[in-house]
Coordinates of C-alpha atoms in Angstrom, one line a residue:
M1 CA 0.1 0.3 -0.6
P2 CA 2.0 2.9 -1.2
I3 CA 1.7 6.2 0.8
D4 CA 4.0 9.3 2.0
V5 CA 6.8 7.4 3.6
S6 CA 9.0 4.3 3.1
R7 CA 8.1 0.6 3.6
R8 CA 10.2 0.4 6.8
D9 CA 8.5 4.0 8.4
F10 CA 4.7 2.2 6.9
A11 CA 5.7 -1.2 8.6
K12 CA 6.4 0.6 12.2
L13 CA 3.0 2.9 11.3
A14 CA 1.1 -0.2 10.7
G15 CA 1.9 -1.0 14.1
L16 CA 3.1 1.4 16.4
A17 CA 1.8 1.1 19.9
A18 CA 2.0 3.5 22.8
L19 CA 5.0 2.7 25.0
G20 CA 3.5 2.6 28.8
T21 CA 2.0 0.9 27.9
A22 CA -18.3 -1.8 39.7
T23 CA -21.7 -3.4 41.0
G24 CA -23.8 -6.0 39.1
A25 CA -23.2 -5.8 35.3
R26 CA -25.4 -4.0 33.0
T27 CA -26.9 -5.6 30.2
A28 CA -26.8 -5.0 26.5
E29 CA -30.3 -3.3 27.1
Q30 CA -28.6 -0.9 29.7
E31 CA -25.9 0.0 27.8
K32 CA -28.0 1.0 24.2
A33 CA -30.4 3.1 27.1
A34 CA -27.1 4.8 28.4
G35 CA -26.4 5.2 25.0
N36 CA -29.4 6.8 23.7
E37 CA -29.6 9.3 26.4
T38 CA -25.7 10.1 25.7
S39 CA -26.5 11.2 22.1
A40 CA -30.0 13.1 23.6
S41 CA -28.9 14.9 26.3
V42 CA -25.7 15.6 27.4
E43 CA -23.9 19.0 26.4
R44 CA -20.5 19.6 25.8
G45 CA -19.1 21.0 29.0
G46 CA -21.5 19.5 30.9
P47 CA -21.5 16.7 33.1
F48 CA -21.2 12.9 31.9
P49 CA -23.9 10.7 31.2
K50 CA -26.2 9.6 34.1
G51 CA -24.2 5.5 34.7
F52 CA -20.6 6.8 33.1
L53 CA -18.5 4.0 33.9
W54 CA -15.6 4.9 36.0
G55 CA -12.7 2.6 36.4
T56 CA -8.6 2.0 36.6
A57 CA -6.5 -0.4 35.8
T58 CA -4.0 -2.7 36.5
S59 CA -2.1 -6.0 34.6
S60 CA -1.0 -9.1 36.5
Y61 CA 3.0 -9.0 36.1
Q62 CA 3.3 -5.4 36.6
I63 CA 1.7 -5.7 40.1
E64 CA 1.1 -9.5 41.3
G65 CA 5.0 -10.7 42.0
A66 CA 4.8 -14.1 44.0
V67 CA 5.9 -15.5 40.7
D68 CA 6.7 -19.2 41.7
E69 CA 3.8 -19.5 44.6
D70 CA 1.1 -21.9 44.7
G71 CA 2.0 -23.5 41.1
R72 CA 2.2 -20.5 39.4
G73 CA 3.9 -21.1 35.4
K74 CA 6.8 -19.3 34.1
S75 CA 5.9 -16.6 31.7
I76 CA 7.7 -14.9 28.8
W77 CA 8.6 -11.9 30.5
D78 CA 10.2 -13.4 33.6
T79 CA 12.8 -14.9 31.1
F80 CA 13.1 -11.2 29.4
S81 CA 12.8 -9.4 32.2
H82 CA 15.9 -12.1 34.1
T83 CA 17.5 -11.2 30.8
P84 CA 20.4 -8.7 31.4
G85 CA 20.1 -5.1 29.4
K86 CA 16.8 -6.3 28.8
I87 CA 14.5 -3.9 31.6
E88 CA 16.4 -0.6 31.8
D89 CA 16.8 0.0 35.7
G90 CA 18.0 -4.1 35.9
S91 CA 14.2 -5.3 37.8
T92 CA 11.7 -7.8 37.4
G93 CA 8.2 -7.9 38.1
D94 CA 9.3 -11.5 40.5
R95 CA 8.2 -8.7 43.5
A96 CA 6.8 -6.0 41.6
N97 CA 3.7 -4.7 44.1
E98 CA 2.8 -7.8 46.1
H99 CA -0.5 -7.5 45.3
Y100 CA -1.1 -11.3 45.6
R101 CA -1.2 -11.3 48.9
R102 CA -1.7 -7.7 49.2
Y103 CA -4.9 -7.5 47.2
K104 CA -7.7 -6.7 49.6
E105 CA -5.3 -3.2 50.4
D106 CA -5.4 -2.5 46.9
V107 CA -9.3 -3.0 46.8
A108 CA -9.5 -1.0 49.5
L109 CA -7.5 1.8 46.9
I110 CA -10.1 2.2 44.6
K111 CA -12.7 2.0 46.8
A112 CA -11.8 5.3 48.2
L113 CA -11.4 6.3 44.8
G114 CA -15.1 6.4 44.3
V115 CA -14.6 4.1 41.2
K116 CA -17.7 1.3 40.3
A117 CA -15.2 -0.4 38.4
Y118 CA -11.3 -2.4 38.3
R119 CA -9.7 -3.7 35.2
F120 CA -7.3 -6.2 36.0
S121 CA -5.7 -9.1 34.0
I122 CA -5.7 -13.1 34.9
A123 CA -2.3 -15.0 34.2
W124 CA -2.6 -16.8 31.8
S125 CA 0.7 -19.2 33.7
R126 CA -1.4 -19.4 36.7
V127 CA -4.1 -20.8 35.4
F128 CA -2.5 -23.4 32.6
P129 CA 1.0 -23.5 34.1
D130 CA 1.7 -25.0 30.6
G131 CA -0.1 -23.2 28.6
S132 CA -2.3 -25.7 28.2
G133 CA -3.5 -28.8 29.5
Q134 CA -3.5 -29.9 33.2
P135 CA -5.1 -27.1 34.8
N136 CA -4.2 -25.2 38.7
P137 CA -6.5 -24.4 40.9
K138 CA -5.0 -22.9 43.2
G139 CA -4.4 -19.8 40.3
L140 CA -7.6 -19.5 39.5
D141 CA -8.4 -19.3 43.2
F142 CA -6.7 -16.3 43.8
Y143 CA -9.2 -14.3 40.6
N144 CA -12.0 -15.9 42.8
R145 CA -10.6 -14.5 45.3
L146 CA -10.3 -11.1 43.7
V147 CA -13.4 -10.9 42.6
D148 CA -15.2 -12.0 45.7
E149 CA -13.5 -8.8 47.1
L150 CA -14.1 -6.5 44.5
L151 CA -17.8 -7.0 44.5
A152 CA -18.0 -7.0 48.3
S153 CA -17.1 -3.5 48.4
G154 CA -19.0 -2.3 44.9
I155 CA -16.5 -2.3 42.2
E156 CA -17.5 -4.7 38.6
P157 CA -14.6 -6.8 37.8
Y158 CA -13.4 -6.4 34.1
A159 CA -10.9 -8.8 33.4
T160 CA -8.2 -9.5 30.9
L161 CA -7.5 -12.7 30.0
Y162 CA -3.8 -11.8 28.0
H163 CA -2.4 -8.7 28.8
W164 CA 1.7 -9.9 27.2
D165 CA 2.2 -12.8 30.1
L166 CA 2.4 -16.0 27.7
P167 CA 3.4 -18.8 29.3
Q168 CA 6.9 -19.7 28.4
A169 CA 6.2 -22.9 27.8
L170 CA 4.0 -22.1 24.9
Q171 CA 6.9 -20.2 23.8
D172 CA 9.3 -22.8 24.0
R173 CA 7.1 -25.7 22.5
V174 CA 5.7 -23.8 19.6
G175 CA 6.6 -20.4 19.1
G176 CA 4.0 -18.9 21.2
W177 CA 2.4 -16.8 18.7
S178 CA 4.0 -17.7 15.9
S179 CA 2.3 -20.9 15.9
R180 CA -1.8 -21.5 15.2
D181 CA -1.5 -24.2 18.6
T182 CA -1.5 -20.9 21.0
S183 CA -4.6 -19.4 19.2
K184 CA -6.5 -23.1 20.2
A185 CA -4.6 -22.9 23.7
F186 CA -5.6 -19.3 24.2
A187 CA -9.3 -20.1 23.4
D188 CA -9.4 -23.2 25.7
F189 CA -8.0 -20.7 28.6
A190 CA -10.8 -19.0 27.3
G191 CA -13.5 -20.9 27.6
Y192 CA -12.2 -23.1 31.2
V193 CA -12.1 -19.3 32.9
A194 CA -15.4 -18.0 31.6
A195 CA -16.9 -21.3 32.9
R196 CA -15.3 -20.9 36.6
L197 CA -15.8 -16.7 37.1
T198 CA -18.2 -15.3 34.5
D199 CA -21.3 -15.5 37.1
R200 CA -20.1 -12.9 38.5
V201 CA -17.7 -11.8 35.9
K202 CA -19.9 -9.9 33.5
N203 CA -17.1 -8.2 31.4
I204 CA -14.3 -9.4 29.8
F205 CA -11.8 -8.1 27.6
T206 CA -9.9 -10.9 25.8
V207 CA -6.7 -9.4 24.6
N208 CA -5.1 -6.4 24.6
E209 CA -2.5 -4.3 22.8
V210 CA -2.0 -6.5 20.3
G211 CA -0.4 -3.8 18.5
R212 CA 2.2 -3.5 21.1
F213 CA 3.3 -7.3 22.6
V214 CA 3.2 -8.4 19.0
N215 CA 5.3 -5.7 17.1
F216 CA 7.0 -4.6 19.9
G217 CA 8.3 -8.7 20.9
Y218 CA 7.7 -10.4 17.6
G219 CA 9.2 -8.3 15.2
W220 CA 11.4 -5.3 17.1
G221 CA 13.0 -7.5 20.2
I222 CA 12.2 -4.6 22.5
D223 CA 9.5 -6.7 24.2
A224 CA 9.2 -10.3 25.6
P225 CA 10.3 -13.1 23.9
G226 CA 12.9 -10.3 22.6
L227 CA 12.3 -11.9 18.7
K228 CA 12.6 -10.1 15.1
L229 CA 10.9 -11.9 12.7
P230 CA 11.1 -11.5 9.1
T231 CA 7.8 -9.4 8.3
A232 CA 5.8 -12.2 6.7
Q233 CA 6.6 -14.4 9.6
L234 CA 5.4 -11.2 12.1
N235 CA 2.1 -10.8 9.8
Q236 CA 1.6 -14.3 11.1
A237 CA 2.1 -13.6 14.3
R238 CA -0.7 -10.8 14.5
H239 CA -2.9 -13.3 12.5
H240 CA -2.6 -16.1 15.2
V241 CA -3.3 -13.5 17.7
A242 CA -6.7 -11.9 15.8
L243 CA -7.4 -16.1 15.6
A244 CA -6.5 -16.3 19.3
H245 CA -9.4 -13.1 19.8
G246 CA -11.9 -14.3 17.3
L247 CA -11.8 -18.4 18.9
A248 CA -11.5 -16.6 22.7
V249 CA -15.2 -14.8 21.9
Q250 CA -16.7 -17.8 20.7
A251 CA -15.3 -20.3 23.8
I252 CA -16.5 -17.4 26.7
R253 CA -20.1 -17.3 25.1
A254 CA -19.6 -21.1 24.7
S255 CA -18.7 -22.0 28.3
G256 CA -19.6 -18.5 30.0
R257 CA -22.8 -17.4 31.6
A258 CA -25.5 -15.7 29.4
G259 CA -25.0 -12.6 29.4
T260 CA -21.8 -12.4 29.5
R261 CA -20.0 -9.5 27.2
V262 CA -16.7 -9.6 25.4
G263 CA -14.7 -7.4 23.7
A264 CA -10.6 -6.8 22.8
A265 CA -8.9 -3.6 23.9
E266 CA -6.7 -2.8 21.0
N267 CA -4.0 1.0 21.2
I268 CA -5.2 1.9 17.7
A269 CA -3.1 3.7 15.6
A270 CA -4.4 7.0 17.2
C271 CA -4.7 9.1 13.6
V272 CA -5.6 13.1 13.8
P273 CA -6.5 15.2 11.2
A274 CA -4.0 18.2 12.1
I275 CA -6.0 21.0 10.7
A276 CA -10.1 19.6 10.9
T277 CA -11.5 20.6 7.4
P278 CA -13.4 18.0 5.5
E279 CA -11.1 16.9 3.4
N280 CA -8.5 15.9 6.5
I281 CA -10.8 14.3 8.4
R282 CA -11.7 11.8 6.1
A283 CA -8.3 11.6 5.3
A284 CA -7.8 10.8 9.2
E285 CA -10.5 8.0 9.0
I286 CA -8.9 6.7 5.7
A287 CA -5.4 6.5 8.3
T288 CA -7.3 5.0 11.2
R289 CA -8.8 2.2 8.6
E290 CA -5.8 1.2 6.8
L291 CA -3.3 0.9 10.0
N292 CA -5.1 -1.0 12.0
A293 CA -6.1 -3.0 9.4
G294 CA -3.7 -5.8 10.9
F295 CA -5.7 -6.5 14.1
L296 CA -8.9 -3.9 14.9
G297 CA -9.6 -3.9 11.3
V298 CA -9.6 -7.3 10.1
V299 CA -11.6 -8.7 14.0
L300 CA -14.4 -5.8 13.7
E301 CA -14.6 -6.4 9.9
G302 CA -14.2 -10.0 9.4
K303 CA -11.3 -9.1 6.7
Y304 CA -8.2 -7.3 6.1
T305 CA -8.6 -4.9 3.8
D306 CA -7.2 -4.5 0.3
G307 CA -4.8 -2.5 0.9
F308 CA -3.4 -3.9 3.8
L309 CA -3.4 -7.5 1.4
A310 CA -1.5 -5.1 -1.7
Y311 CA 1.1 -3.7 0.3
A312 CA 2.3 -6.6 2.4
G313 CA 2.3 -8.5 -1.2
A314 CA 4.2 -12.0 -0.9
D315 CA 4.9 -11.0 3.3
A316 CA 0.3 -11.1 3.8
P317 CA -0.9 -13.5 6.4
K318 CA -2.1 -17.2 5.3
F319 CA -5.1 -18.0 6.6
T320 CA -8.7 -19.1 5.3
A321 CA -12.1 -18.1 4.7
E322 CA -13.0 -20.0 8.1
E323 CA -10.0 -18.3 10.0
L324 CA -11.4 -15.1 9.0
K325 CA -15.5 -15.8 9.5
I326 CA -14.1 -17.0 13.5
I327 CA -12.0 -13.7 13.6
G328 CA -15.2 -11.8 12.5
T329 CA -17.5 -12.8 15.5
P330 CA -19.3 -10.0 16.8
N331 CA -18.2 -8.7 19.7
D332 CA -20.0 -6.3 22.5
F333 CA -17.6 -3.5 23.2
V334 CA -14.3 -2.0 21.8
G335 CA -11.1 -1.1 24.2
L336 CA -9.3 1.4 22.8
N337 CA -6.0 2.3 24.8
I338 CA -5.6 5.7 24.1
Y339 CA -2.2 7.9 24.9
A340 CA -1.0 9.8 22.6
P341 CA -1.5 11.7 19.1
Q342 CA 0.5 8.2 17.0
F343 CA -0.1 9.9 14.0
Y344 CA -0.8 13.4 12.2
V345 CA -2.4 13.3 9.1
T346 CA -3.3 15.2 6.3
A347 CA -5.5 15.0 2.9
S348 CA -3.2 13.7 -0.2
D349 CA -4.2 13.3 -4.3
R350 CA -1.5 10.4 -3.5
A351 CA -3.2 6.7 -3.1
P352 CA -4.4 5.2 -0.4
G353 CA -5.5 9.5 0.8
F354 CA -3.4 10.4 3.5
H355 CA -0.2 12.0 4.4
V356 CA 1.5 11.7 7.8
L357 CA 3.4 14.2 9.3
P358 CA 6.5 14.5 10.6
F359 CA 6.4 15.3 14.5
P360 CA 8.8 18.6 15.6
T361 CA 11.4 17.6 18.3
S362 CA 10.2 20.9 20.4
F363 CA 6.3 18.4 20.5
P364 CA 5.6 18.5 24.3
H365 CA 5.6 15.0 26.3
M366 CA 4.8 13.7 29.8
N367 CA 7.5 12.0 31.9
S368 CA 7.7 9.3 29.2
E369 CA 9.2 11.1 25.8
W370 CA 7.2 9.0 23.9
L371 CA 3.9 10.0 25.4
R372 CA 3.4 13.6 22.8
V373 CA 0.8 15.1 24.3
G374 CA -2.2 15.4 22.1
P375 CA -5.8 16.0 24.2
E376 CA -7.6 15.9 20.8
V377 CA -6.1 12.3 20.4
I378 CA -9.1 10.8 22.6
Y379 CA -11.8 12.8 20.1
W380 CA -10.9 11.9 17.6
A381 CA -10.1 8.5 17.6
P382 CA -13.1 6.6 18.9
R383 CA -14.5 9.3 16.8
L384 CA -13.6 7.4 14.1
A385 CA -13.3 4.2 14.9
A386 CA -17.1 4.5 16.0
K387 CA -18.1 6.2 11.9
I388 CA -15.7 3.7 9.9
W389 CA -17.0 0.2 12.6
N390 CA -19.9 1.4 13.2
I391 CA -19.2 0.1 16.5
E392 CA -22.2 0.8 19.8
N393 CA -19.9 -0.1 23.0
I394 CA -16.4 1.9 22.9
Y395 CA -14.7 2.0 26.5
I396 CA -11.5 3.8 26.8
S397 CA -9.3 0.9 28.8
E398 CA -6.0 2.9 28.7
N399 CA -5.5 6.1 29.8
G400 CA -3.1 8.1 32.2
T401 CA 0.5 9.5 32.2
S402 CA 3.7 8.9 34.1
S403 CA 5.0 11.8 36.0
E404 CA 8.3 12.5 37.6
D405 CA 6.0 12.3 41.2
R406 CA 8.6 13.7 43.4
I407 CA 7.9 13.6 46.5
S408 CA 7.5 17.1 48.7
A409 CA 9.1 18.4 52.5
D410 CA 5.6 17.8 53.6
G411 CA 5.5 14.1 52.3
Q412 CA 2.9 14.7 50.0
I413 CA 3.4 14.3 45.6
Y414 CA 1.6 17.1 43.8
D415 CA 1.8 16.2 40.5
L416 CA 0.1 18.5 38.7
D417 CA 1.2 17.8 35.0
R418 CA -0.8 14.8 35.4
I419 CA -3.9 16.3 36.8
M420 CA -3.5 18.8 34.1
F421 CA -3.1 15.6 31.3
L422 CA -6.0 14.3 32.5
R423 CA -8.1 17.3 32.9
N424 CA -7.2 18.2 29.5
Y425 CA -8.4 14.6 28.3
L426 CA -10.9 13.9 30.0
T427 CA -12.3 17.2 28.4
Q428 CA -11.3 15.8 25.0
M429 CA -13.3 13.3 25.9
Q430 CA -16.3 14.6 27.0
R431 CA -16.7 16.7 23.6
A432 CA -16.6 13.5 21.9
I433 CA -19.5 11.8 24.6
A434 CA -21.6 14.9 23.8
E435 CA -21.6 14.8 19.8
G436 CA -22.9 11.3 20.3
V437 CA -19.8 8.8 20.1
P438 CA -20.4 6.0 22.2
I439 CA -17.6 6.0 25.1
R440 CA -19.4 4.1 27.9
G441 CA -17.4 4.3 30.6
Y442 CA -13.2 5.5 31.3
F443 CA -10.4 3.4 33.1
L444 CA -8.0 5.5 34.0
W445 CA -3.7 3.1 34.4
S446 CA -2.9 2.9 36.2
L447 CA -4.4 2.8 40.2
M448 CA -1.0 2.1 41.5
D449 CA 3.0 2.6 40.1
N450 CA 4.5 -0.6 39.0
F451 CA 6.4 -2.6 37.3
E452 CA 6.5 -0.6 33.9
W453 CA 7.9 -2.8 31.5
I454 CA 11.4 -2.4 29.9
F455 CA 10.8 1.0 32.0
G456 CA 11.3 -1.3 34.9
Y457 CA 10.0 0.9 38.5
G458 CA 11.2 3.9 36.6
K459 CA 8.4 5.4 35.4
R460 CA 5.3 6.0 37.6
F461 CA 1.7 5.7 35.9
G462 CA -0.4 5.3 39.4
L463 CA -2.2 7.5 41.2
Y464 CA -0.4 6.1 43.9
R465 CA 2.9 6.0 44.9
V466 CA 4.4 2.9 45.9
D467 CA 7.5 2.7 47.8
F468 CA 9.0 -0.7 46.9
E469 CA 11.3 -1.1 48.8
T470 CA 8.2 -1.4 51.9
Q471 CA 5.2 -1.5 50.3
A472 CA 3.8 1.3 51.0
R473 CA 0.9 2.9 49.0
V474 CA 0.8 7.0 49.3
P475 CA -2.4 8.6 47.1
K476 CA -1.0 11.3 44.8
L477 CA -2.8 14.8 44.4
S478 CA -3.9 13.2 41.3
A479 CA -6.1 11.0 43.3
A480 CA -7.9 13.7 44.8
F481 CA -8.3 15.1 41.8
Y482 CA -9.5 11.6 40.0
R483 CA -12.1 11.0 42.9
D484 CA -13.4 14.7 42.9
V485 CA -14.2 13.9 38.7
V486 CA -15.9 10.4 39.9
A487 CA -17.9 11.7 42.3
R488 CA -19.4 14.8 40.6
N489 CA -19.6 12.6 37.1
A490 CA -18.5 16.2 35.6
I491 CA -14.8 17.7 35.2
G492 CA -13.7 20.1 37.8
A493 CA -12.0 23.1 36.4

C-alpha cells in the first residue's frame, strides 16, 4: 500500500503502540439505553452521562509478584526481565507490588477513589502453568478471591485474559504466537476461565494491545520474547492473535453465563487530522482504517483491507475463509487504549489518500518521551473508530501518564502535570460523548505505580505512589482530582 513514507516507516506505522504502555454488570439493553441518553441529553462541557462507568486498571505481571507461588508457571516476561540488559533499571516483576498478598489492601484503594469498575488481567500461567493441558486450581483461586473482594466493595470486575504474559512453555514448545497452536490454547484458557468466573465477572477483554506486544515482542525484539521475525512471520503471528481473539469470543460465549460481554482492548493507531477540514477528516478516517487493518480492522470487519494485503504482498498472512469468519465473530464492545496521538495526517492526492506528518522536535511530551501531549486524540480516535466500524459500545480501556512524582518536604506528591494531562484529556473525551460518540466508560491507567515493562520501576503511572522497598501506598494529588471527577461525574476546573 504506497503512501508518502518508506516501507520501513510504514511497518512501524502499521502497528506502533504507546510504550507505556463496578457494582452489578449492565446488560446490553442498558448499554444501549445509556447510549441513547448520551446522544440525546449530554451537553458539551457539562456532566458525563448518568451511569457513565469510571474505573481504573492494572495488569498481572506488573503488580502481582509471587511468581513462584501456588503452582504458577513461568511467563515470557519472567524470562525476558531476567535477561541482562533488557530492562532499563535491571529490575524484574518477581516481587512487583506484592498484589498477590495485598489484594485486599489494593481493593480498598480502588474503593477510596469512588470508582465502580476495576480492570485487571489474569495470568495465563497461573491457571495453566504449561499454557495448556492440566489446569492449576490454586491459580484461579486467587482471581476468585479478588473478584469476591471487588464485588463486596461495590466494584465491578472487568477481566483481561491476556496482558502480554504468555506462558514460557508455549513459547518454548510451539513458538508462542508464531503458531496457530497458541490460538487454540488461548481459546481453551478463555473457556476454562469463563466457565468459572462469569457467574460474577460479566465483562471480559480478550487480548490487550496487540499493536504493542506483537510488533515489539516478535518484530523488533524490544519486549518479551525478544524476537526479530521477518515481516511475513510477524504478520502471521499477528493473524494468530486475531484468530485467538475470535476463538476466545466463541469459547467465552459457549462456556460462560448468558449475558457475558466480550471484546478486545487495542492501542489503536490513533490518527488525528492536523487541521479539521472535511478533506483532512476524511484522510484521518482512511488512515485509521488502513493503519489498524492488521488487527482491529480484521476483527471488526472479518476481512483484511485490500490496501493492507496489497502493501504486504508476499508478506501477507496466510489465512482461510473459515479463520476470517471466526476472527470476525461480533464483539459486544471495543476497548481503546489511548495515550498519545501517533499520527497527524492531512489529505493527499496520492493513494491511499493521506499523508503522515513528521513530529517537530519541540512537540510537548510528558515524563515519558513517547507520551506526546495531544488531548484531541481521545476525541478523534473513538469518533473515527465508531464511524468506520459502526461500533455501539466503546470503553477507553487505558489512559494516563507517567510523572516525576517527586515527594515534597511535607511528604505529599503534587503531580500537577498528571492532573493537567487528565483534565485536558477528559475534557476532550466529554466533547466526543456530547457529540454522540458511544463511549460508555473510562479506565485510568494506573491504580498504582508498578513494573512498567522495559522501563522497570523508573516510570510511575499510578494514582497511588508505591515505595517498592516498603510496599507502602500513598495517594498522590491526582488521586484526589480523579476522586472529585468521579464523585461529580464531571470535570472540575
